[in-house]
Short mmCIF file of C-alpha atoms and ligand atoms in Angstrom, two decimals:
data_model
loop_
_atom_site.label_atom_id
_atom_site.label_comp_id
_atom_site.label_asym_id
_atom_site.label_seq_id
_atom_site.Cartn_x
_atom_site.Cartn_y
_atom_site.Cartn_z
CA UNK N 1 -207.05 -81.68 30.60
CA UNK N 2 -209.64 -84.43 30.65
CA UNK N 3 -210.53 -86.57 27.15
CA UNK N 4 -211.30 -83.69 24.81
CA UNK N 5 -215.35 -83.07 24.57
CA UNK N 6 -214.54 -83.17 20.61
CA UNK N 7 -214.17 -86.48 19.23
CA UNK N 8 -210.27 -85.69 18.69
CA UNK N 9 -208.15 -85.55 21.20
CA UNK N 10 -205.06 -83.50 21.27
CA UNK N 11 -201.37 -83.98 21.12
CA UNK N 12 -198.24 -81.81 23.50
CA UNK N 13 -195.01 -82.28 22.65
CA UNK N 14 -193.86 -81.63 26.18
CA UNK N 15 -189.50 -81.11 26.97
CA UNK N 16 -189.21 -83.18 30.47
CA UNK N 17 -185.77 -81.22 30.99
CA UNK N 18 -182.25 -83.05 31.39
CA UNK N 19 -183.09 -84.88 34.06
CA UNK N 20 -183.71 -83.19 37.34
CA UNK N 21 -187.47 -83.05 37.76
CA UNK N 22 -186.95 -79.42 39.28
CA UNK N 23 -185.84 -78.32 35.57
CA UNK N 24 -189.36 -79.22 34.35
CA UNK N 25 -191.10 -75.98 33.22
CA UNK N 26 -194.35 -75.81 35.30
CA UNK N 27 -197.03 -76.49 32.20
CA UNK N 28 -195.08 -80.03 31.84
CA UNK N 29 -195.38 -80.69 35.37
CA UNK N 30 -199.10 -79.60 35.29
CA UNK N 31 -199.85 -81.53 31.75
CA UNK N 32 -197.79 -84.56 32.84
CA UNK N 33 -200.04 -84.67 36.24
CA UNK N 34 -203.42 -84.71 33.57
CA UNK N 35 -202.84 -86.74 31.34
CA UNK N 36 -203.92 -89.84 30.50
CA UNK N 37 -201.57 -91.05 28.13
CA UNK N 38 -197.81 -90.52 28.62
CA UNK N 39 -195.50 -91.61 25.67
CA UNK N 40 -192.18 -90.90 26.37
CA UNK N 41 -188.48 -92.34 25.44
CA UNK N 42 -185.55 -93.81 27.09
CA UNK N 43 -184.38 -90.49 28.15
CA UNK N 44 -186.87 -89.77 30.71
CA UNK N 45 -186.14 -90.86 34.19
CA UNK N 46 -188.57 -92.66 36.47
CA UNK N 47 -188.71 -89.72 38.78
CA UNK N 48 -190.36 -87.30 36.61
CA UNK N 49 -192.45 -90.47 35.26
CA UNK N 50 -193.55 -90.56 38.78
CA UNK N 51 -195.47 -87.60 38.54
CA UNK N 52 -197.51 -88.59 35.85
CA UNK N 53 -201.35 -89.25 37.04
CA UNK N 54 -201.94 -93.07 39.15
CA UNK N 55 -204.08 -94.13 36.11
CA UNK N 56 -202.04 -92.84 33.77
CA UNK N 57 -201.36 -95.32 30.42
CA UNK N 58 -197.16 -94.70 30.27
CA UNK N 59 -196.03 -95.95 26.64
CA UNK N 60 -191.85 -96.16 25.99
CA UNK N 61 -191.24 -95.63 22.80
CA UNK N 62 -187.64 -95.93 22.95
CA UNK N 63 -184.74 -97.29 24.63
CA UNK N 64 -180.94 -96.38 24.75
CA UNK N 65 -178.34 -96.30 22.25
CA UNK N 66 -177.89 -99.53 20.71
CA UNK N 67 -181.62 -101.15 22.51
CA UNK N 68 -184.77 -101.32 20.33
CA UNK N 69 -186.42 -98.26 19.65
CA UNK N 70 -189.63 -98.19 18.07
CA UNK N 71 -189.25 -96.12 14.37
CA UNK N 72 -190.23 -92.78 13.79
CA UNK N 73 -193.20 -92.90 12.09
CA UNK N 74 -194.32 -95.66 14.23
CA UNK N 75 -194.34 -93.17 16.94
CA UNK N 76 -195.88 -90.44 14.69
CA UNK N 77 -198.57 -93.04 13.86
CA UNK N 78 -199.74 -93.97 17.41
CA UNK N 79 -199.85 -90.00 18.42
CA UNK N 80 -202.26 -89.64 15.64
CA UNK N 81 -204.16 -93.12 16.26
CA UNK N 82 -204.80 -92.35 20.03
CA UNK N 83 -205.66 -88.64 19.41
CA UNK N 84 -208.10 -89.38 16.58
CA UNK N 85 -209.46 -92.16 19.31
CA UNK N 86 -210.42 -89.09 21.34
CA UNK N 87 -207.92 -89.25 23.33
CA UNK N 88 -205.26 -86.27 25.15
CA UNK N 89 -201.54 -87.84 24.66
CA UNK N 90 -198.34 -85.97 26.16
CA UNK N 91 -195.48 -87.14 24.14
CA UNK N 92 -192.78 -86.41 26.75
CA UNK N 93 -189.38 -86.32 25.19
CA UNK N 94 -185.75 -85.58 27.13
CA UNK N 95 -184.65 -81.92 27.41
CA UNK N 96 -186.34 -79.81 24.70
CA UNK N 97 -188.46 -81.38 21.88
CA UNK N 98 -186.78 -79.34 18.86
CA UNK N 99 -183.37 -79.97 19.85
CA UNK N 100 -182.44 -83.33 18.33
CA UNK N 101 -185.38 -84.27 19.87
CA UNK N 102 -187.29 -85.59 16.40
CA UNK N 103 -190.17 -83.20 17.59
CA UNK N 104 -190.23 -81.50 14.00
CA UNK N 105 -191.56 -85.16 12.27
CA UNK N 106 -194.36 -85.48 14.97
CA UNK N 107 -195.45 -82.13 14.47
CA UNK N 108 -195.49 -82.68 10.89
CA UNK N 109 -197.44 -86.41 11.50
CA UNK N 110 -200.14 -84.71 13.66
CA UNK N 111 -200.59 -81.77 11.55
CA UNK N 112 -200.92 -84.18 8.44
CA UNK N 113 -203.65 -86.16 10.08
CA UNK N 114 -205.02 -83.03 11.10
CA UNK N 115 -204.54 -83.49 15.17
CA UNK N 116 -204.35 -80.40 17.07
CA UNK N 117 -200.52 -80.30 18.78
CA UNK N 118 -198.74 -77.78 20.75
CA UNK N 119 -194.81 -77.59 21.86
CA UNK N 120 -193.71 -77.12 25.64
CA UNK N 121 -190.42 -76.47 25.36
CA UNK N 122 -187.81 -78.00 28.04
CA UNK N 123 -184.49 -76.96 28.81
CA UNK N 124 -181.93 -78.77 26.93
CA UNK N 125 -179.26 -80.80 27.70
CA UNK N 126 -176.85 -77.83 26.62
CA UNK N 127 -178.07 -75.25 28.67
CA UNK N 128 -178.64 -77.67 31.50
CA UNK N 129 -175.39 -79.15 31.68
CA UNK N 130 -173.50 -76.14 31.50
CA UNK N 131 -175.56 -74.25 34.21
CA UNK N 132 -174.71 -77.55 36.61
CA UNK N 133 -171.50 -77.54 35.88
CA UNK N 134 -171.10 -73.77 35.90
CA UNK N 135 -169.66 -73.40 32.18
CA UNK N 136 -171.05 -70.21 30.48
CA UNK N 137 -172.26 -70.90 26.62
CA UNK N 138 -171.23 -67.75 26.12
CA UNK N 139 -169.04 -65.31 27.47
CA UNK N 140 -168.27 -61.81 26.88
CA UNK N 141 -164.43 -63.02 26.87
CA UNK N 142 -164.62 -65.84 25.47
CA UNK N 143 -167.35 -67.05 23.37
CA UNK N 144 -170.16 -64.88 21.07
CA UNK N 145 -171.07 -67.97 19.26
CA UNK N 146 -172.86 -71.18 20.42
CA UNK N 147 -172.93 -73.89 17.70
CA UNK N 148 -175.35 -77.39 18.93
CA UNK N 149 -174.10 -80.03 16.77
CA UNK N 150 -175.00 -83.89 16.67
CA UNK N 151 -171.83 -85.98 16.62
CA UNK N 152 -173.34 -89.84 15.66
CA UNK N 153 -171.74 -90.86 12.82
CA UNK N 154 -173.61 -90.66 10.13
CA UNK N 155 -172.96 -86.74 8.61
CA UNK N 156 -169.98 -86.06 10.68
CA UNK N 157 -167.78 -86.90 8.28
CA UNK N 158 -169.82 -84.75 5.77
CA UNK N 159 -170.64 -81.83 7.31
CA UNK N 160 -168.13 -78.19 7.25
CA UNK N 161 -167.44 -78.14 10.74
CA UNK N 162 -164.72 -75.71 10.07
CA UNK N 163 -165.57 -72.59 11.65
CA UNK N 164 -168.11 -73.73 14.33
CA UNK N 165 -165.15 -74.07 16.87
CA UNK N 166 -162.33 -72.15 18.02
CA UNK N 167 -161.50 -68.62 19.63
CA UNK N 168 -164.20 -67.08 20.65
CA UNK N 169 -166.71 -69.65 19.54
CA UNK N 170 -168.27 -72.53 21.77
CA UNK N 171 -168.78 -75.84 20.57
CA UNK N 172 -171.26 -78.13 21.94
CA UNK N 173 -171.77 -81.52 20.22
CA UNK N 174 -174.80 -84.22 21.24
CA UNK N 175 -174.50 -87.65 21.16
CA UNK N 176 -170.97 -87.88 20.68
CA UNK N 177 -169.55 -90.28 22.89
CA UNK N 178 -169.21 -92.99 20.81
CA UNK N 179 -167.57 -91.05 17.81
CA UNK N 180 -165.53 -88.69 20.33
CA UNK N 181 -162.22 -90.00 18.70
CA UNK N 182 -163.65 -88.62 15.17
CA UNK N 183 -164.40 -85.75 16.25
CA UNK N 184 -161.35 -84.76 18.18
CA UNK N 185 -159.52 -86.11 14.72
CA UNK N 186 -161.07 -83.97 12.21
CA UNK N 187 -161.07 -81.02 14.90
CA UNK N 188 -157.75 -80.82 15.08
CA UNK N 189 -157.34 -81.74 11.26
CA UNK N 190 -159.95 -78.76 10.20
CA UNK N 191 -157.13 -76.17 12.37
CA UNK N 192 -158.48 -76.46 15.71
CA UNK N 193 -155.41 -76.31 18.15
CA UNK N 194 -155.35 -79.88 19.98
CA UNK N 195 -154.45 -77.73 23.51
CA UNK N 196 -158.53 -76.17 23.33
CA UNK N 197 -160.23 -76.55 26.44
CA UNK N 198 -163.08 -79.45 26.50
CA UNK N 199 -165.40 -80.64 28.73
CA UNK N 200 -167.60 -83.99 28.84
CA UNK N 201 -170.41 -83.60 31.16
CA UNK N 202 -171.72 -86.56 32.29
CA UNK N 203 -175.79 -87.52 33.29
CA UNK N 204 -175.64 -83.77 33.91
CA UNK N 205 -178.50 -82.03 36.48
CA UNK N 206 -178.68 -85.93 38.12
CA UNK N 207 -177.40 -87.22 41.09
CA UNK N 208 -174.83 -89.16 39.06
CA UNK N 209 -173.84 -86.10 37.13
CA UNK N 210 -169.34 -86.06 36.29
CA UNK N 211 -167.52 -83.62 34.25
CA UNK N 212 -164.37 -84.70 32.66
CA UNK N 213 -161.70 -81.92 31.61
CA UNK N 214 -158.62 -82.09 29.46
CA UNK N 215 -157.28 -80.37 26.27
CA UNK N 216 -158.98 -81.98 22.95
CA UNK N 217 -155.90 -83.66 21.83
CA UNK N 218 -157.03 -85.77 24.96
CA UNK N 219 -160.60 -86.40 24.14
CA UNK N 220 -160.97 -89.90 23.10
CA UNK N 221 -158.58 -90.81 26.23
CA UNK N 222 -160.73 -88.76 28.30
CA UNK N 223 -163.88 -90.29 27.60
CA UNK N 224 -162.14 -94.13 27.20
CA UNK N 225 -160.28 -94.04 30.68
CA UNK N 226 -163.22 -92.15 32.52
CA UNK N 227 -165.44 -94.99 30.97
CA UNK N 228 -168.26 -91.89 29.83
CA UNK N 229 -171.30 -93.09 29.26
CA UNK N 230 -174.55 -91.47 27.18
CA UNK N 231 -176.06 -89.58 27.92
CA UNK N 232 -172.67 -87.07 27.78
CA UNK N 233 -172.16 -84.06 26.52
CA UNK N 234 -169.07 -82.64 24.63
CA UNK N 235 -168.56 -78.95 25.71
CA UNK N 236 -165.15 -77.24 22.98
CA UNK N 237 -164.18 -73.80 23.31
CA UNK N 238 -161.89 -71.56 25.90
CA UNK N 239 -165.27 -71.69 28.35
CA UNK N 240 -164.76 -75.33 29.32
CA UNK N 241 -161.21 -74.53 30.67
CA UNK N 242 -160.65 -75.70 34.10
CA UNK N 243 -162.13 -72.91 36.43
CA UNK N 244 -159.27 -71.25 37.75
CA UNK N 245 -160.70 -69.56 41.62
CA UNK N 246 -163.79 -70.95 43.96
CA UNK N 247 -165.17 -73.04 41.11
CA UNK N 248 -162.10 -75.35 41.38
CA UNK N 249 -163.39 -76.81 44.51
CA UNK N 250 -166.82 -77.69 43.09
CA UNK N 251 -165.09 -79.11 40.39
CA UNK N 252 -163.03 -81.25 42.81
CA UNK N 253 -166.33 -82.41 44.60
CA UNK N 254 -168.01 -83.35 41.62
CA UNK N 255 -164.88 -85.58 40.53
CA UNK N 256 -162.93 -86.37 43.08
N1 SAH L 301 -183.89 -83.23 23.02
C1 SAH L 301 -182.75 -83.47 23.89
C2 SAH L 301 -181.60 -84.12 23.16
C3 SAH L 301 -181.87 -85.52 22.71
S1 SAH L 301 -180.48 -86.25 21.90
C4 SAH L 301 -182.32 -82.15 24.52
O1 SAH L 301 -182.80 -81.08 24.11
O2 SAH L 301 -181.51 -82.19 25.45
C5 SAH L 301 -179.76 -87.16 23.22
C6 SAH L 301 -178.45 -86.54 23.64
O3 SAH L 301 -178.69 -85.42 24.48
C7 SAH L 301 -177.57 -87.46 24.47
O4 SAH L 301 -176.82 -88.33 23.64
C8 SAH L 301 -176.66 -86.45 25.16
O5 SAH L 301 -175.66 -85.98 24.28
C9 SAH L 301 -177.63 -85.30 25.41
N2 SAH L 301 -178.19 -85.35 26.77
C10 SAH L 301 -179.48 -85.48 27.12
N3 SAH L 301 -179.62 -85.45 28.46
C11 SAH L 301 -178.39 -85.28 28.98
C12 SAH L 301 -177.87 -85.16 30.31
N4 SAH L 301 -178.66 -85.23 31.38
N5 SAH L 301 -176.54 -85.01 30.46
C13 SAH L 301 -175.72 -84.94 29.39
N6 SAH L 301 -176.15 -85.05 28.12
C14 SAH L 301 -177.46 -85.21 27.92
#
């Protein structure tokens, strides 16, 4: 992937995984070793960064929560200015890029200025954190329905949540650490029973990866006393019960 021989270069919207670098797919791995330009956000860990070419330009667009992150479009607009400068850009964004990843507006901002782009998808931080900490989605007993749901404030109060949780249904919510009290509150206020099973996993697939368990009627206490930090993920539904044989003693290791 060397500067395009056309004068415009191109744009990939490449999903670095949830953290472990083994979890990228192998075209990320071999795009993120070509190119020269590597814009990626706060989510992205050094390691995989690491892999990116010597000479590689790496651009942050964004920071954590709360630290400055550079606006949307502002991102959108630099993808298009360095591509119509000729050059290749990876725009490397935390587990998959259409998963509350924004990855829809810089499509639309490259196909707009009429820059080629293509999507690599990653594996999210739903499937990844519930492979690591060995909690099925779905589960012929349990669970035929997977709803991904983004718990910041703004819409949570708005949305119907009724019906994405309960028996047989698992609920996973990003970004929700901050409004976990909320959501526990109008779960339980929308008919959920405060006894379901939840589980907060914790910088899941990295070295520093905890997963909290209690009934949601517990939730905000759960993520208050265990001081959970983003990025977290809130797992609802019979799946994230405790694990009742051999997986207890994982579960044990992983939070002692
Ligand atoms: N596009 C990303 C999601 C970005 S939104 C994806 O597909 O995974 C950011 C949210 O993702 C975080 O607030 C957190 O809820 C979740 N997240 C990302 N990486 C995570 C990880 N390693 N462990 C737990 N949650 C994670």
């Amino acid at each position: 992937m060397e500067k395009s021989s056309e004068s415009t270069g191109r744009v990939w919207l490449v999903g670095a995984g949830p953290g472990d670098p083994d979890l990228l797919t192998l075209r990320a791995a071999r795009l993120l070793m070509q190119a020269g330009i590597v814009v990626h956000d706060g989510l992205v860990g050094e390691a995989i960064l690491a892999m990116a070419r010597p000479d590689a330009r790496l651009i942050s667009v964004a920071k954590r929560r709360s630290r400055h992150t550079m606006p949307q479009d502002e991102i959108g607009a630099l993808l298009v200015r360095e591509a119509l400068a000729g050059n290749d850009v990876v725009r490397l964004k935390g587990g998959d890029p259409f998963v509350f990843g924004r990855g829809g507006e810089e499509v639309e901002a490259c196909r707009a200025a009429g820059v080629p782009v293509e999507v690599v998808p990653g594996i999210s931080a739903a499937t990844g954190a519930a492979a690591a900490a060995q909690i099925p989605l779905t589960h012929r007993r349990d669970a035929s329905i997977v709803s991904f749901v983004a718990g910041q404030c703004k819409g949570l109060t708005d949305q119907d949540w009724a019906g994405l949780a309960g028996k047989g249904r698992t609920l996973v919510i990003y970004m929700g650490v901050a409004t976990a009290p909320q959501i526990a509150e109008k779960l339980i206020e929308d008919g959920l029973s405060p006894d379901m099973p939840v589980a907060v996993i914790e910088n899941a697939t990295r070295p520093a990866m905890r997963v909290l368990r209690g009934p949601l009627a517990g939730l905000p206490d759960l993520v208050a006393r265990g001081k959970v930090k983003s990025p977290a993920l809130i797992v609802i539904g019979e799946v994230a019960a405790e694990p009742e044989t051999n997986l207890r003693a994982l579960a044990l290791e992983m939070n002692p």
